[in-house]
Short mmCIF file of C-alpha atoms in Angstrom, two decimals:
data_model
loop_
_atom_site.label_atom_id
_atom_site.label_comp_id
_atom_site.label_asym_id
_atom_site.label_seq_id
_atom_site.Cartn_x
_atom_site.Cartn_y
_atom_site.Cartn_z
CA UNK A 1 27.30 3.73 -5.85
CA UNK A 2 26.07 0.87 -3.76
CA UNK A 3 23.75 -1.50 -5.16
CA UNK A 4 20.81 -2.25 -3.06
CA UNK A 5 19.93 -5.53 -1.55
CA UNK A 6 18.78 -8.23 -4.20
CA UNK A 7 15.06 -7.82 -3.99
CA UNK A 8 12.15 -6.04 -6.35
CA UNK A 9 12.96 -2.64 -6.22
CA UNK A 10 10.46 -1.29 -7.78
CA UNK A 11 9.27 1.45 -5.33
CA UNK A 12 12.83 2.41 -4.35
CA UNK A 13 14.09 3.20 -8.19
CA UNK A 14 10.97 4.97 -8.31
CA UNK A 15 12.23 7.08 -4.85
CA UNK A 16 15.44 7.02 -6.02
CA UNK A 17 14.68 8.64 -10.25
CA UNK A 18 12.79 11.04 -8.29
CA UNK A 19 15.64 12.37 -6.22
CA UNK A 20 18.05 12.38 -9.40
CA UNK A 21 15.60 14.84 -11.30
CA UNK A 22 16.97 17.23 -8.73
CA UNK A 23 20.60 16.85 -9.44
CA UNK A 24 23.50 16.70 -12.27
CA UNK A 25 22.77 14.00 -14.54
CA UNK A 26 25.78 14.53 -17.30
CA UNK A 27 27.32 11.16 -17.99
CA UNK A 28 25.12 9.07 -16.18
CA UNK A 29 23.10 6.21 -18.35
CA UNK A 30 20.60 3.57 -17.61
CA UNK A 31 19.66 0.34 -19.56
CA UNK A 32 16.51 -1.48 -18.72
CA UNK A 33 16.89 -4.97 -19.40
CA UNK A 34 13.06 -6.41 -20.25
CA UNK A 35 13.83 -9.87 -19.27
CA UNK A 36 10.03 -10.17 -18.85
CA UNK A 37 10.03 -9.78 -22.42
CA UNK A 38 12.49 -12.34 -23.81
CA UNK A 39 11.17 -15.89 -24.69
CA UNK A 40 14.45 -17.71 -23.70
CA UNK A 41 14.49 -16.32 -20.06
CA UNK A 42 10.61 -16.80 -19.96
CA UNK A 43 11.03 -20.19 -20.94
CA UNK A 44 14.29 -20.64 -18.73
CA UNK A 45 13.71 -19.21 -15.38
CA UNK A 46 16.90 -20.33 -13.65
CA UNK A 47 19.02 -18.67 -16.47
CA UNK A 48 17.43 -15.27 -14.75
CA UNK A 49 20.15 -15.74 -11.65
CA UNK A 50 22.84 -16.14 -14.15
CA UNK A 51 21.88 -13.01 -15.56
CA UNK A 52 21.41 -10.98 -12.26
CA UNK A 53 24.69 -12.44 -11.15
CA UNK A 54 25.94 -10.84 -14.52
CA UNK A 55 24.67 -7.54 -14.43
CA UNK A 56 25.85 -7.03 -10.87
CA UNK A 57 29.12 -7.54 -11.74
CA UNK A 58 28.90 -5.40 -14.57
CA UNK A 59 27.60 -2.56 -12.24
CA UNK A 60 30.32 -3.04 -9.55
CA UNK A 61 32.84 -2.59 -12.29
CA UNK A 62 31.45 0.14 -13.69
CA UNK A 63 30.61 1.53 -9.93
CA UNK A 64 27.25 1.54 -10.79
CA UNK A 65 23.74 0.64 -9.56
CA UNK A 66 21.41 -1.95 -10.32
CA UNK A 67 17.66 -2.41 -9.22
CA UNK A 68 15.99 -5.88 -10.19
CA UNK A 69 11.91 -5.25 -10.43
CA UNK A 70 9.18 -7.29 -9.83
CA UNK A 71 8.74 -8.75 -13.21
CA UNK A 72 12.50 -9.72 -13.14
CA UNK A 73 13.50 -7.02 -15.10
CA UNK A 74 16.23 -5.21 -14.49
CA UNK A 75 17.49 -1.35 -14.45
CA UNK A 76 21.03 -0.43 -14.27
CA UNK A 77 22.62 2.76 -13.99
CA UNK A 78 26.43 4.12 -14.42
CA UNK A 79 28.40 7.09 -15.18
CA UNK A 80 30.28 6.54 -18.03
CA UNK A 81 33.19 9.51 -18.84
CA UNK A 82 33.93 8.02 -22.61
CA UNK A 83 31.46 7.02 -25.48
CA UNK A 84 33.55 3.71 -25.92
CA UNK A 85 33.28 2.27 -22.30
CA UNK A 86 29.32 3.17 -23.07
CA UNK A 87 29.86 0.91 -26.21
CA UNK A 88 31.82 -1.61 -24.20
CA UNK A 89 29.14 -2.57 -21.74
CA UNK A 90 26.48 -2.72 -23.90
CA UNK A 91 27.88 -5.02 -26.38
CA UNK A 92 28.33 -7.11 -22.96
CA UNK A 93 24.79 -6.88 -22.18
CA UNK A 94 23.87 -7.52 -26.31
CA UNK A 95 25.26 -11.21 -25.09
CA UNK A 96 22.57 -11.43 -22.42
CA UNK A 97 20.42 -12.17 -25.46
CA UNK A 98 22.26 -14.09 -27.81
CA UNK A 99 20.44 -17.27 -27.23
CA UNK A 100 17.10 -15.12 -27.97
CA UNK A 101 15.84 -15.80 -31.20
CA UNK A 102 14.09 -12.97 -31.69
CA UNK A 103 17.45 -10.32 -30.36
CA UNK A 104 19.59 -12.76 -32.15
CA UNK A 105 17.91 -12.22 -36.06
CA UNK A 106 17.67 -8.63 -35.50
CA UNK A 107 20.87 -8.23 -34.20
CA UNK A 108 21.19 -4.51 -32.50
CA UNK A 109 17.45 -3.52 -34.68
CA UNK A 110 14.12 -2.85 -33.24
CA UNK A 111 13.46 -6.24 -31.14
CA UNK A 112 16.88 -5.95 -29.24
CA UNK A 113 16.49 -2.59 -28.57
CA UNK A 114 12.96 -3.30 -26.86
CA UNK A 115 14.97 -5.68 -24.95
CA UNK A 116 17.70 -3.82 -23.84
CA UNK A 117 16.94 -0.34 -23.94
CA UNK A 118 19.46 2.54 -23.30
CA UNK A 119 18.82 5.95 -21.64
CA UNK A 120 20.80 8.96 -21.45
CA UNK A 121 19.65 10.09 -18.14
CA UNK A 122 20.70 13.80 -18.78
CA UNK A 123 17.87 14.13 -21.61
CA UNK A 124 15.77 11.08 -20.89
CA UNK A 125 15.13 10.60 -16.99
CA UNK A 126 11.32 11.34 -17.78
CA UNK A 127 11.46 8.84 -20.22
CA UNK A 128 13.00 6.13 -17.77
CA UNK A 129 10.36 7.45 -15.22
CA UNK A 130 7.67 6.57 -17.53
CA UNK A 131 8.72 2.59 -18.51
CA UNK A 132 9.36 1.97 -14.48
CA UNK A 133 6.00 3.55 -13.66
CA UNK A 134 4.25 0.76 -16.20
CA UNK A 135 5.81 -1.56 -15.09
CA UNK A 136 4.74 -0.81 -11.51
CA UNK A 137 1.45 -0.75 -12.73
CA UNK A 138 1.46 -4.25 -14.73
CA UNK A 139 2.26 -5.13 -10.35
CA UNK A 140 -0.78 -3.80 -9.23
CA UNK A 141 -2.97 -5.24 -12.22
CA UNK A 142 -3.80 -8.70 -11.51
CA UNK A 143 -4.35 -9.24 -15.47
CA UNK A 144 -1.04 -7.49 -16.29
CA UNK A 145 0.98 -9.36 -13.68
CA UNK A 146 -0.68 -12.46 -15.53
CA UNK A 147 0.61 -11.59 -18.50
CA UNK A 148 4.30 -10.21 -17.49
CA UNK A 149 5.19 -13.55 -15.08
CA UNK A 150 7.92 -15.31 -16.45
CA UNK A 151 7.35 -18.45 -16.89
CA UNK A 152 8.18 -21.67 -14.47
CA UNK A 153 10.05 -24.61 -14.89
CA UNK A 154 13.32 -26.12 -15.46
CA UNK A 155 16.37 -24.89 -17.92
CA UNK A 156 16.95 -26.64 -20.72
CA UNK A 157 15.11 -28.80 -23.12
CA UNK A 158 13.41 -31.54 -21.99
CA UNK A 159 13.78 -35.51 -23.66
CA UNK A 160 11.20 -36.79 -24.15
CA UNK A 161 11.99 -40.17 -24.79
CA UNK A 162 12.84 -40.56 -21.14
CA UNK A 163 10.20 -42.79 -19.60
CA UNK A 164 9.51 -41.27 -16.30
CA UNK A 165 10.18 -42.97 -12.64
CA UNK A 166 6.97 -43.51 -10.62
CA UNK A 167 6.85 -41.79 -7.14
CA UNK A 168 7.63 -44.77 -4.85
CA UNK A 169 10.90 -45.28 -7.50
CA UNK A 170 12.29 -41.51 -7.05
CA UNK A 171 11.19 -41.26 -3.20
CA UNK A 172 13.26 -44.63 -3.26
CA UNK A 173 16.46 -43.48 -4.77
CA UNK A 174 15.98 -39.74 -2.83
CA UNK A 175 15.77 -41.70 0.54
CA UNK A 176 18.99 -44.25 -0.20
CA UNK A 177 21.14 -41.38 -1.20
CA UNK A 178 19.87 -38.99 1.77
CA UNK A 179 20.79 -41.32 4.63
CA UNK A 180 23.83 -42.96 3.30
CA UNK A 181 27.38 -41.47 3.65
CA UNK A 182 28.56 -40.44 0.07
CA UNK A 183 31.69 -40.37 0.99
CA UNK A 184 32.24 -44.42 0.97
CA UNK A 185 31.21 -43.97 -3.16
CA UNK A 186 33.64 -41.13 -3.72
CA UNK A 187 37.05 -42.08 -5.83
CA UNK A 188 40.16 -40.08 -6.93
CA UNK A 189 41.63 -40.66 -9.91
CA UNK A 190 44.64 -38.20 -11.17
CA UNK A 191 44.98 -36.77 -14.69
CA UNK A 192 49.19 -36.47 -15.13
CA UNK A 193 51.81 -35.06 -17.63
CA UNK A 194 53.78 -37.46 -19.15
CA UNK A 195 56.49 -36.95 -21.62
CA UNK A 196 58.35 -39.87 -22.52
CA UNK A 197 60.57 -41.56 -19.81
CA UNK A 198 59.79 -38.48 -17.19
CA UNK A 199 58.60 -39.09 -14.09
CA UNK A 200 54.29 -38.25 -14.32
CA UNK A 201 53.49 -34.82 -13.01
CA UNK A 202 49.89 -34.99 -11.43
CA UNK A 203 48.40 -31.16 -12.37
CA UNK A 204 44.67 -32.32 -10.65
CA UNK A 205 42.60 -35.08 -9.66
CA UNK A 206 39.01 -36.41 -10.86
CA UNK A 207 36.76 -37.00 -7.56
CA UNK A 208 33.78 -38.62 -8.79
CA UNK A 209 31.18 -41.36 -7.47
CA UNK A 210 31.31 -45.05 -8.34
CA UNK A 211 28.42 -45.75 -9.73
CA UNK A 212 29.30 -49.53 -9.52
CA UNK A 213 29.59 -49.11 -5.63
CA UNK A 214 26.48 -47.24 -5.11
CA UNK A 215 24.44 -49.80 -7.38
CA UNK A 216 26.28 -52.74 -5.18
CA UNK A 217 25.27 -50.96 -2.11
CA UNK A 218 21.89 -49.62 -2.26
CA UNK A 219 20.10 -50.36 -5.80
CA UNK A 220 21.32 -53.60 -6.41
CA UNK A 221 17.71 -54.45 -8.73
CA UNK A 222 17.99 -51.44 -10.71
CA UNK A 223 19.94 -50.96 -13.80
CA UNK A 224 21.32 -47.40 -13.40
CA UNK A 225 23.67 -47.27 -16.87
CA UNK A 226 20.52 -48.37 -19.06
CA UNK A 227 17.59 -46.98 -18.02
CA UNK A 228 18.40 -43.26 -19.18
CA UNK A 229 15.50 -42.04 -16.87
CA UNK A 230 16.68 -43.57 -13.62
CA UNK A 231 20.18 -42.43 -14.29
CA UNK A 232 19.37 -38.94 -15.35
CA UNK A 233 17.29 -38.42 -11.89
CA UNK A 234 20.15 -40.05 -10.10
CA UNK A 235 22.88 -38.25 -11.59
CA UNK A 236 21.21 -34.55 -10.54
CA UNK A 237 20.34 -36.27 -6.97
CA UNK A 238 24.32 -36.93 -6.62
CA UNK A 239 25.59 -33.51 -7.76
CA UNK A 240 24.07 -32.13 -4.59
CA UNK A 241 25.46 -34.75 -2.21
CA UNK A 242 28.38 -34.23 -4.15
CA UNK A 243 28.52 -30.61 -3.56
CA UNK A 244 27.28 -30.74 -0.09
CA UNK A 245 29.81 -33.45 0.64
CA UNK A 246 32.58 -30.67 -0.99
CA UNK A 247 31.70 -28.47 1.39
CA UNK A 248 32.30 -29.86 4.14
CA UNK A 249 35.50 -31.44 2.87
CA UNK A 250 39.15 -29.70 2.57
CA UNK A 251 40.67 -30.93 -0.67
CA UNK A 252 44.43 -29.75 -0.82
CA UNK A 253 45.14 -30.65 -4.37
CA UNK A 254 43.64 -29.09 -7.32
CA UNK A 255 40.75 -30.74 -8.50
CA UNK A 256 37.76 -32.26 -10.95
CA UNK A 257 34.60 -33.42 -9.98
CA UNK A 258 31.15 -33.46 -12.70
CA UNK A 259 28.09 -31.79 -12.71
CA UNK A 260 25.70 -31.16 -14.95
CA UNK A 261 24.86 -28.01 -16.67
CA UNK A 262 21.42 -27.65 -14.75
CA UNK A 263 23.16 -27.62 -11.59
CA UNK A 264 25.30 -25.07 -12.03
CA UNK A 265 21.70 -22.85 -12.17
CA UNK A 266 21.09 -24.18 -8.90
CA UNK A 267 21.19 -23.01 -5.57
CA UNK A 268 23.18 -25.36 -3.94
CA UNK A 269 26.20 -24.60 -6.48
CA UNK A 270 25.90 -21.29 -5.14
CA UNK A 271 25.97 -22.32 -2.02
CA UNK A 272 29.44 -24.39 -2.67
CA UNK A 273 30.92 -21.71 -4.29
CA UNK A 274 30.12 -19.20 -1.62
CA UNK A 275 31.64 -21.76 0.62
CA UNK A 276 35.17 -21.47 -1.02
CA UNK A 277 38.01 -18.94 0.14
CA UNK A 278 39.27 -16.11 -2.24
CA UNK A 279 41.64 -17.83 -4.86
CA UNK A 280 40.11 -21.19 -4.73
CA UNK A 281 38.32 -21.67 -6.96
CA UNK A 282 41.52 -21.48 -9.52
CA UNK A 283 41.90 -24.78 -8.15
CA UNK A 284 38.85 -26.66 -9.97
CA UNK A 285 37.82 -27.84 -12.75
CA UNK A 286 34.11 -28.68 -13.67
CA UNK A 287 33.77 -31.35 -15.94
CA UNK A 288 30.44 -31.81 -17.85
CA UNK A 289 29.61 -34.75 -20.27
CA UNK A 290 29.44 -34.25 -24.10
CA UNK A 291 25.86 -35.31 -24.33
CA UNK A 292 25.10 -32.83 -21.78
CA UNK A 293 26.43 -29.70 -23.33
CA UNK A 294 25.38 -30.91 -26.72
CA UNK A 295 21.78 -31.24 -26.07
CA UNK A 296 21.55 -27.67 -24.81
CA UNK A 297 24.65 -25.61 -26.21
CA UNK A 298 22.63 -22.24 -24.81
CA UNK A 299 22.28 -23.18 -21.74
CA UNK A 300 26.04 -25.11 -21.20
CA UNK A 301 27.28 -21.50 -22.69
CA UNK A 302 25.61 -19.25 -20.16
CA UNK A 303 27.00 -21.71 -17.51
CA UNK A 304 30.19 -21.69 -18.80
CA UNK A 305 30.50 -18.17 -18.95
CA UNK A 306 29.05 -17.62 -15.04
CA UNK A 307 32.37 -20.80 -14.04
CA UNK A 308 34.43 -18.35 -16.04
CA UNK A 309 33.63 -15.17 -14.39
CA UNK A 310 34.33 -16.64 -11.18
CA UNK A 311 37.54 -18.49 -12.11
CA UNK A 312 36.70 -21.62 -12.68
CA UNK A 313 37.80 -24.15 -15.51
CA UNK A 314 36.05 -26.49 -17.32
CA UNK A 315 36.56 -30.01 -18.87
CA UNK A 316 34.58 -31.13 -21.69
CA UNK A 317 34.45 -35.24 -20.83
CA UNK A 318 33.46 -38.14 -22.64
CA UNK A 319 35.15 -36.84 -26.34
CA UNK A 320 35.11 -39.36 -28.95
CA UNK A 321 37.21 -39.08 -32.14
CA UNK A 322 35.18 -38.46 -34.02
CA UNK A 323 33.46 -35.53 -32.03
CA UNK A 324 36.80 -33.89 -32.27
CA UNK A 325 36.67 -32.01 -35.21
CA UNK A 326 33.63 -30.57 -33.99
CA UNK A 327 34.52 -30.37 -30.23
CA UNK A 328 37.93 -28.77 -31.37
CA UNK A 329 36.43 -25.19 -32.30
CA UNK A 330 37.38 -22.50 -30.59
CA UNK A 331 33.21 -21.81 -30.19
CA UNK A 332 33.02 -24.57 -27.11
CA UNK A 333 35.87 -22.10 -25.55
CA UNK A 334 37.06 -25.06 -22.43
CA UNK A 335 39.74 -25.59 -20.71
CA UNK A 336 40.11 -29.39 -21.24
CA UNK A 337 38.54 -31.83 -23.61
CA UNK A 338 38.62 -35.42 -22.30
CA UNK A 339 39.24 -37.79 -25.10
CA UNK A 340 38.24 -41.81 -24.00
CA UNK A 341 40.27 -44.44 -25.53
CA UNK A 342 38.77 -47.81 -26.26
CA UNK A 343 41.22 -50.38 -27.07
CA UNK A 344 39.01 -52.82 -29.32
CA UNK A 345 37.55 -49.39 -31.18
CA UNK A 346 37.53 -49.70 -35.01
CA UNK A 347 39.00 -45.65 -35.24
CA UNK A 348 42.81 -45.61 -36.22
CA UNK A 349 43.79 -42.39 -34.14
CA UNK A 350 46.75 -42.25 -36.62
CA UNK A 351 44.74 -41.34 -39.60
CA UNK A 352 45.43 -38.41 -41.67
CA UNK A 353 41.48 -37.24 -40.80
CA UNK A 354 41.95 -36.89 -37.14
CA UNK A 355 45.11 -35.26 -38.00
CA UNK A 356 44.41 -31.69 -37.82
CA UNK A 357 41.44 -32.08 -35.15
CA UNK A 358 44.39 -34.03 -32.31
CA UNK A 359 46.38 -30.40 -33.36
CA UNK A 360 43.97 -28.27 -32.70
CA UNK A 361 43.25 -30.03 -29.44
CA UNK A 362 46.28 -30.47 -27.99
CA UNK A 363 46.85 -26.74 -27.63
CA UNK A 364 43.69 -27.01 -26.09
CA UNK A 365 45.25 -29.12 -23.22
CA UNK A 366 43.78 -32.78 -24.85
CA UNK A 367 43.21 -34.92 -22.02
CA UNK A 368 43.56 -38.88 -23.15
CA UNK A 369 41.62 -40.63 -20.76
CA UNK A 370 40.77 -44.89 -19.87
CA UNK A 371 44.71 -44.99 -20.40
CA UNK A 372 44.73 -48.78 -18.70
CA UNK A 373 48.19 -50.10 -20.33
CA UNK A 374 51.59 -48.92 -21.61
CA UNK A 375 50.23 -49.37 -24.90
CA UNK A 376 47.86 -46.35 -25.01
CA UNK A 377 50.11 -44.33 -23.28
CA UNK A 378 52.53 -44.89 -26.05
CA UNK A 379 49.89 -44.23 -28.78
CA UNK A 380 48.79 -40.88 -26.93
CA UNK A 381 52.46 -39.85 -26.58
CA UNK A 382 53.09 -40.17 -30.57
CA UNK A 383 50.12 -37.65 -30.54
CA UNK A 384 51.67 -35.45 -29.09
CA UNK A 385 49.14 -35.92 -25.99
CA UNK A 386 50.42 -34.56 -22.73
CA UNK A 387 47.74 -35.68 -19.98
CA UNK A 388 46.85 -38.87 -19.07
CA UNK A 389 44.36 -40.65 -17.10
CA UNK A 390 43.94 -44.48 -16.60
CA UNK A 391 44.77 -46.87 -14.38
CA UNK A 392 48.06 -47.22 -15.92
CA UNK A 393 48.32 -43.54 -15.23
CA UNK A 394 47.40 -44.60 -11.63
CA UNK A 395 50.15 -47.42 -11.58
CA UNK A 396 52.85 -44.93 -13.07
CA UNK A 397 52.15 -42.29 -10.23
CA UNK A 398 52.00 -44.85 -6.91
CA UNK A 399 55.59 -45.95 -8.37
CA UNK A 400 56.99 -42.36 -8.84
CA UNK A 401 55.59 -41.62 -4.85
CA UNK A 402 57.30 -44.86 -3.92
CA UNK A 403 60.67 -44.28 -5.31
CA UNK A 404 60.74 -40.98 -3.26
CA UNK A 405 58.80 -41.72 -0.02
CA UNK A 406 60.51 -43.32 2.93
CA UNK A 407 58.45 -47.21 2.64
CA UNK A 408 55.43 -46.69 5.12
CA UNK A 409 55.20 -49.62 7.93
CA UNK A 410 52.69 -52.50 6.56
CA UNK A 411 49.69 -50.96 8.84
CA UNK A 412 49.83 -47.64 7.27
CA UNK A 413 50.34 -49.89 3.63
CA UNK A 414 47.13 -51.88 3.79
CA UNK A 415 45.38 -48.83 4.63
CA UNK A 416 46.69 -46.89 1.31
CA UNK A 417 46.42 -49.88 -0.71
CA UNK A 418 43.52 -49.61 -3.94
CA UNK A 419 43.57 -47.66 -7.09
CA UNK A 420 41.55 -44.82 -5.48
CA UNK A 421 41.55 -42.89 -2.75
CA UNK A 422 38.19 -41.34 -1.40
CA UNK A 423 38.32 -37.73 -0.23
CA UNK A 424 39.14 -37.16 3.15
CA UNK A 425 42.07 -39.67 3.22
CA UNK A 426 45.54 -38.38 2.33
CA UNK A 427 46.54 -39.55 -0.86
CA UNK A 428 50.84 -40.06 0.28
#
């Protein structure tokens, strides 16, 4: 079955229940999904495209159908030939709720079932009929509609220790950022295998913004590292130049770049990745910062998941030591965790308690990063770290590249010259 175009529906299920009372029904099911109805999508209206996105994809597997109403609930319907694929998709759609207190303490009882509710169209299209028909009505109630509006806002949690920016400072920062070129702030930096006297193998590279060069350049009188509230506005402000910049750009390397977890709700990441070719996106990895994820687990999970499904991998930067233990569980489920290395740091990485923790991350593909002399390396190595990152890491790779690449004339040198490279230059 097709789906239908991804608006409310609510008049064409209608049409559409009414046509299938006249026809075989064996096997076919439908689950309304009261999103409406669930505090955490009320209270987190840009999870609700996450979910959608979810659903869909459930349907197309399943060749099913799905219908999003006006409330932002949704119907689905399949045909389902065994009781266990039945089972299969709805413990999928039981995770739709797991960051819902009230689904989550009654597990599959009487409050998840209100939330997810399963039909067996064969015996219970009338049924089915009835719930869309209400929730028609609530549409065409002014009082109802009221009442059934999910609510506004923005993801996540809010801080509220940040102290906010005035108008003049945000339409400040918005206008700097809009008319310069992002590009001039945009660095490469690679992350590399290296196993003792080898030559480094570079698996991606980090393109990020230099927050040094954009202060330089256009805030020079504002402190963007400690004033939390200028750098959290300026940090969502440069994940959509950032993306829009990617867009436009052809990167032929695999590659990093961070975002936070709001973003990836947004629709300019959706615009990105529908900007990618089949198979690409293989290629990156989103990184998001510890505090990030930590200060809303729910939502980084949701986002996580979404990167997943459409093949993605993710990084985990700005690890501590002693974060590890924690960061180590199999629960954060990423693809990298990005361990920074301070040389004057009190923490003796050798200790028996990080022991088991460096294990457990190492097979998840420990990344030991700020790796800025032959030291560290050599301390990482004893770890049993693979990946690097550093500007010794930097160093190591321009002399591998040198020792095989025919010496470039000195015009073509002083143009390659720098630890980074921006994006848009190539990096031989």
């Amino acid at each position: 079955m097709k789906s239908p175009p991804q608006t409310h529906q609510d008049q064409q299920l209608i049409e559409f229940l009414d046509r299938l009372s006249r026809r075989q029904r064996k096997r076919l099911f439908a689950v309304h999904l009261r999103l409406s109805e669930s505090n955490f999508y009320r209270r987190n209206r840009a999870f609700l495209m996450i979910a959608g996105h979810t659903v869909g994809q459930l349907a197309t597997r399943h060749l099913g159908q799905v219908y999003r109403l006006w409330n932002e609930d949704f119907v689905m319907m399949v045909e389902v030939p065994q009781d266990q694929d039945l089972a299969r998709i709805s413990k999928q759609l039981q995770y739709l709720f797991a960051e819902d207190p009230m689904a989550y303490e009654s597990g599959v009882g009487s409050d998840y079932e209100r939330l997810c509710t399963w039909y067996s169209l064969e015996t219970e299209l009338g049924t089915l009929r009835d719930a869309v028909d209400a929730v028609a009505a609530a549409n065409r109630d002014p009082k109802g509609k009221e009442r059934a509006q999910p609510g506004g806002g923005r993801s996540g949690k809010s801080d509220a220790s940040l102290v906010p920016l005035t108008a003049a400072e945000v339409a400040a920062i918005e206008n700097s950022l809009r008319s310069a070129d992002i590009g001039v702030f945009i660095k490469r930096q690679p992350v590399a295998v290296m196993v003792g006297a080898a030559p480094p193998e570079v698996i991606f590279s980090e393109y990020y913004v230099s927050i040094n060069a954009l202060k330089a350049r256009l805030f020079p009188k504002i402190d963007l590292r400690n004033s939390r509230a200028v750098f959290q506005v300026l940090t969502h402000m440069l994940d959509d130049r950032m993306l829009a910049h990617l867009r436009r750009t052809r990167i032929n390397e695999r590659f990093s770049f961070n975002l936070n977890v709001q973003t990836i709700l947004s629709d300019k990441f959706m615009q990105f990745d529908e900007s990618l070719r089949t198979g690409n996106r293989g290629s990156i990895v989103i990184e998001f910062q510890k505090a990030d994820v930590l200060m809303d687990f729910g939502a980084f999970r949701m986002a996580r998941d979404f990167l997943r499904s459409r093949g993605y991998r993710i990084c985990m930067d700005g690890v501590t030591p002693d974060l590890l233990p924690m960061l180590a569980h199999p629960d954060l489920d990423v693809d990298f965790l990005k361990l920074f290395w301070f040389k004057d740091q009190e923490t003796d990485w050798r200790s028996a308690r990080y022991g088991e923790a460096f294990k457990a991350a190492s097979r998840r593909r420990l990344i030991m990063a700020r790796v800025d002399d032959p030291e560290a390396l050599a301390l990482g190595q004893k770890l049993k770290i693979a990946l690097f990152q550093g500007f010794h890491v930097d160093r190591a790779v321009a002399d591998a590249r040198n020792r095989v690449l025919p010496r470039l004339p000195r015009s073509s040198q002083s143009q390659s010259q720098g630890r980074y490279i921006p994006i848009g230059r190539p990096d031989e």
